[in-house]
Amino acid sequence: MKTEARLFTGVASFFAVTAAGYGWFSGEPAGTAVLTVAFLMAALVAFFLFAQVRRRGPRAQDRRDAEVADTSGPLDFFPAHSPWPVTVAAGSVVLALGVVYGAWLALLGTGVLALGVFGMVFQYAGRDGQRPGPPADGSGSRSSSTSTRSP
């Protein structure tokens, strides 16, 4: 993530210099505020990525001596089917229509959207309890097989 952190640092620097130059030469506060917010957003992402590099250490992509096989690892869980993205989309549409047609429809859309977001967040909340534990022989290594089945 070091490369990504440097990239976002460059983007943040660009927006900082642009905001300063724009504010100095134009004297227009709206454009300066927009460029300042863009700088702050890029700086936030850069800070997060640098913190991840410091916390987790370099990835294989960050090392020059890394092989392609170093980046491979166990695959994680891939959900098969979920009704919640459609629910979120429907709630967003009803909420947007509610802005046009009335508060009652906006409230209905907010409820459907909240239900969809809640469902997406907690759909697989108990999945961690279903993972296999270490083998009984005490060796501590897990099986490298990967399951893509939905729980």
mmCIF file of C-alpha atoms in Angstrom:
data_model
loop_
_atom_site.group_PDB
_atom_site.id
_atom_site.type_symbol
_atom_site.label_atom_id
_atom_site.label_comp_id
_atom_site.label_asym_id
_atom_site.label_seq_id
_atom_site.Cartn_x
_atom_site.Cartn_y
_atom_site.Cartn_z
ATOM 1 C CA MET A 1 0.000 0.000 0.000
ATOM 2 C CA LYS A 2 3.029 2.199 0.048
ATOM 3 C CA THR A 3 2.676 2.963 -3.646
ATOM 4 C CA GLU A 4 -0.976 3.881 -3.207
ATOM 5 C CA ALA A 5 -0.112 6.082 -0.224
ATOM 6 C CA ARG A 6 2.501 7.929 -2.279
ATOM 7 C CA LEU A 7 0.033 8.348 -5.130
ATOM 8 C CA PHE A 8 -2.589 9.925 -2.864
ATOM 9 C CA THR A 9 0.079 12.098 -1.253
ATOM 10 C CA GLY A 10 0.874 13.426 -4.721
ATOM 11 C CA VAL A 11 -2.814 14.051 -5.417
ATOM 12 C CA ALA A 12 -3.172 15.861 -2.084
ATOM 13 C CA SER A 13 -0.105 17.978 -2.835
ATOM 14 C CA PHE A 14 -1.504 18.883 -6.251
ATOM 15 C CA PHE A 15 -4.803 20.025 -4.751
ATOM 16 C CA ALA A 16 -3.023 21.975 -1.996
ATOM 17 C CA VAL A 17 -0.880 23.878 -4.497
ATOM 18 C CA THR A 18 -3.865 24.395 -6.797
ATOM 19 C CA ALA A 19 -6.054 25.641 -3.948
ATOM 20 C CA ALA A 20 -3.379 28.059 -2.778
ATOM 21 C CA GLY A 21 -2.779 29.392 -6.291
ATOM 22 C CA TYR A 22 -6.468 29.628 -7.094
ATOM 23 C CA GLY A 23 -7.212 31.401 -3.827
ATOM 24 C CA TRP A 24 -4.343 33.817 -4.318
ATOM 25 C CA PHE A 25 -5.052 34.777 -7.925
ATOM 26 C CA SER A 26 -8.852 34.607 -8.108
ATOM 27 C CA GLY A 27 -9.969 35.666 -4.652
ATOM 28 C CA GLU A 28 -13.123 33.597 -5.201
ATOM 29 C CA PRO A 29 -14.035 31.675 -2.021
ATOM 30 C CA ALA A 30 -16.233 28.900 -3.478
ATOM 31 C CA GLY A 31 -13.602 27.428 -5.795
ATOM 32 C CA THR A 32 -10.947 27.737 -3.116
ATOM 33 C CA ALA A 33 -13.188 25.896 -0.655
ATOM 34 C CA VAL A 34 -13.849 23.092 -3.160
ATOM 35 C CA LEU A 35 -10.144 22.651 -3.885
ATOM 36 C CA THR A 36 -9.362 22.706 -0.161
ATOM 37 C CA VAL A 37 -11.943 19.985 0.488
ATOM 38 C CA ALA A 38 -10.451 17.935 -2.365
ATOM 39 C CA PHE A 39 -7.031 18.328 -0.726
ATOM 40 C CA LEU A 40 -8.397 17.233 2.642
ATOM 41 C CA MET A 41 -10.085 14.147 1.175
ATOM 42 C CA ALA A 42 -6.935 13.042 -0.665
ATOM 43 C CA ALA A 43 -4.836 13.719 2.438
ATOM 44 C CA LEU A 44 -7.214 11.603 4.533
ATOM 45 C CA VAL A 45 -6.869 8.649 2.159
ATOM 46 C CA ALA A 46 -3.074 9.067 2.065
ATOM 47 C CA PHE A 47 -2.921 9.161 5.869
ATOM 48 C CA PHE A 48 -5.058 6.024 6.109
ATOM 49 C CA LEU A 49 -2.864 4.148 3.643
ATOM 50 C CA PHE A 50 0.349 5.202 5.416
ATOM 51 C CA ALA A 51 -1.162 4.063 8.725
ATOM 52 C CA GLN A 52 -2.021 0.688 7.162
ATOM 53 C CA VAL A 53 1.531 0.287 5.860
ATOM 54 C CA ARG A 54 2.897 1.061 9.309
ATOM 55 C CA ARG A 55 0.421 -1.261 11.044
ATOM 56 C CA ARG A 56 0.487 -4.249 8.676
ATOM 57 C CA GLY A 57 3.930 -3.918 7.146
ATOM 58 C CA PRO A 58 4.764 -3.936 3.457
ATOM 59 C CA ARG A 59 2.810 -6.148 1.089
ATOM 60 C CA ALA A 60 4.461 -8.330 -1.515
ATOM 61 C CA GLN A 61 3.659 -5.676 -4.130
ATOM 62 C CA ASP A 62 5.763 -3.180 -2.172
ATOM 63 C CA ARG A 63 8.927 -5.305 -2.335
ATOM 64 C CA ARG A 64 11.135 -5.393 -5.422
ATOM 65 C CA ASP A 65 12.294 -8.975 -4.810
ATOM 66 C CA ALA A 66 8.764 -10.410 -4.517
ATOM 67 C CA GLU A 67 7.515 -13.215 -6.745
ATOM 68 C CA VAL A 68 4.008 -13.538 -8.150
ATOM 69 C CA ALA A 69 3.393 -16.500 -5.849
ATOM 70 C CA ASP A 70 4.038 -14.270 -2.816
ATOM 71 C CA THR A 71 0.817 -12.380 -3.469
ATOM 72 C CA SER A 72 -1.325 -15.485 -3.641
ATOM 73 C CA GLY A 73 -3.126 -16.571 -0.542
ATOM 74 C CA PRO A 74 -6.276 -18.271 0.603
ATOM 75 C CA LEU A 75 -9.459 -17.077 -0.984
ATOM 76 C CA ASP A 76 -12.098 -15.768 1.348
ATOM 77 C CA PHE A 77 -15.844 -16.068 1.477
ATOM 78 C CA PHE A 78 -17.874 -15.216 -1.628
ATOM 79 C CA PRO A 79 -21.623 -14.864 -0.996
ATOM 80 C CA ALA A 80 -23.825 -16.672 -3.485
ATOM 81 C CA HIS A 81 -27.073 -14.659 -3.515
ATOM 82 C CA SER A 82 -28.286 -11.631 -1.635
ATOM 83 C CA PRO A 83 -31.530 -9.658 -1.896
ATOM 84 C CA TRP A 84 -30.103 -6.635 -0.071
ATOM 85 C CA PRO A 85 -28.422 -4.782 -2.972
ATOM 86 C CA VAL A 86 -31.766 -4.746 -4.801
ATOM 87 C CA THR A 87 -33.468 -3.530 -1.616
ATOM 88 C CA VAL A 88 -30.928 -0.712 -1.248
ATOM 89 C CA ALA A 89 -31.412 0.269 -4.898
ATOM 90 C CA ALA A 90 -35.208 0.273 -4.548
ATOM 91 C CA GLY A 91 -34.997 2.330 -1.344
ATOM 92 C CA SER A 92 -32.711 4.852 -3.045
ATOM 93 C CA VAL A 93 -35.104 5.225 -5.971
ATOM 94 C CA VAL A 94 -38.141 5.672 -3.691
ATOM 95 C CA LEU A 95 -36.196 8.168 -1.558
ATOM 96 C CA ALA A 96 -35.207 10.167 -4.655
ATOM 97 C CA LEU A 97 -38.796 10.137 -5.886
ATOM 98 C CA GLY A 98 -39.882 11.245 -2.430
ATOM 99 C CA VAL A 99 -37.764 14.354 -2.754
ATOM 100 C CA VAL A 100 -39.815 15.233 -5.838
ATOM 101 C CA TYR A 101 -43.303 14.065 -4.861
ATOM 102 C CA GLY A 102 -43.544 14.493 -1.118
ATOM 103 C CA ALA A 103 -42.225 13.793 2.339
ATOM 104 C CA TRP A 104 -44.416 10.700 2.831
ATOM 105 C CA LEU A 105 -42.685 8.959 -0.076
ATOM 106 C CA ALA A 106 -39.263 10.113 1.137
ATOM 107 C CA LEU A 107 -39.973 8.622 4.561
ATOM 108 C CA LEU A 108 -41.033 5.353 2.957
ATOM 109 C CA GLY A 109 -37.859 5.342 0.851
ATOM 110 C CA THR A 110 -35.739 6.070 3.920
ATOM 111 C CA GLY A 111 -37.279 3.086 5.687
ATOM 112 C CA VAL A 112 -36.668 0.726 2.752
ATOM 113 C CA LEU A 113 -33.126 2.049 2.344
ATOM 114 C CA ALA A 114 -32.399 1.622 6.062
ATOM 115 C CA LEU A 115 -33.758 -1.927 5.923
ATOM 116 C CA GLY A 116 -31.521 -2.731 2.965
ATOM 117 C CA VAL A 117 -28.404 -1.267 4.544
ATOM 118 C CA PHE A 118 -29.140 -3.065 7.818
ATOM 119 C CA GLY A 119 -29.611 -6.323 5.918
ATOM 120 C CA MET A 120 -26.346 -5.918 4.001
ATOM 121 C CA VAL A 121 -24.374 -5.133 7.125
ATOM 122 C CA PHE A 122 -25.717 -7.980 9.243
ATOM 123 C CA GLN A 123 -26.386 -10.627 6.588
ATOM 124 C CA TYR A 124 -23.297 -12.667 7.430
ATOM 125 C CA ALA A 125 -22.695 -11.394 10.957
ATOM 126 C CA GLY A 126 -22.594 -14.892 12.500
ATOM 127 C CA ARG A 127 -20.346 -16.333 9.793
ATOM 128 C CA ASP A 128 -17.164 -16.244 11.921
ATOM 129 C CA GLY A 129 -18.517 -18.960 14.195
ATOM 130 C CA GLN A 130 -18.768 -21.340 11.228
ATOM 131 C CA ARG A 131 -15.098 -21.331 10.274
ATOM 132 C CA PRO A 132 -13.164 -24.492 11.045
ATOM 133 C CA GLY A 133 -10.864 -24.307 14.019
ATOM 134 C CA PRO A 134 -7.297 -25.655 14.288
ATOM 135 C CA PRO A 135 -6.874 -29.413 13.924
ATOM 136 C CA ALA A 136 -7.245 -31.613 16.977
ATOM 137 C CA ASP A 137 -3.602 -32.724 16.819
ATOM 138 C CA GLY A 138 -2.521 -29.250 17.985
ATOM 139 C CA SER A 139 -0.335 -28.468 14.985
ATOM 140 C CA GLY A 140 -2.074 -25.100 14.562
ATOM 141 C CA SER A 141 -2.200 -25.173 10.767
ATOM 142 C CA ARG A 142 -5.504 -24.805 9.022
ATOM 143 C CA SER A 143 -6.603 -26.574 5.928
ATOM 144 C CA SER A 144 -5.775 -24.623 2.780
ATOM 145 C CA SER A 145 -8.937 -25.655 0.991
ATOM 146 C CA THR A 146 -11.289 -22.860 0.158
ATOM 147 C CA SER A 147 -15.047 -22.983 0.143
ATOM 148 C CA THR A 148 -17.125 -20.601 -1.902
ATOM 149 C CA ARG A 149 -20.416 -21.920 -0.549
ATOM 150 C CA SER A 150 -22.822 -19.583 1.121
ATOM 151 C CA PRO A 151 -23.550 -20.438 4.792
#
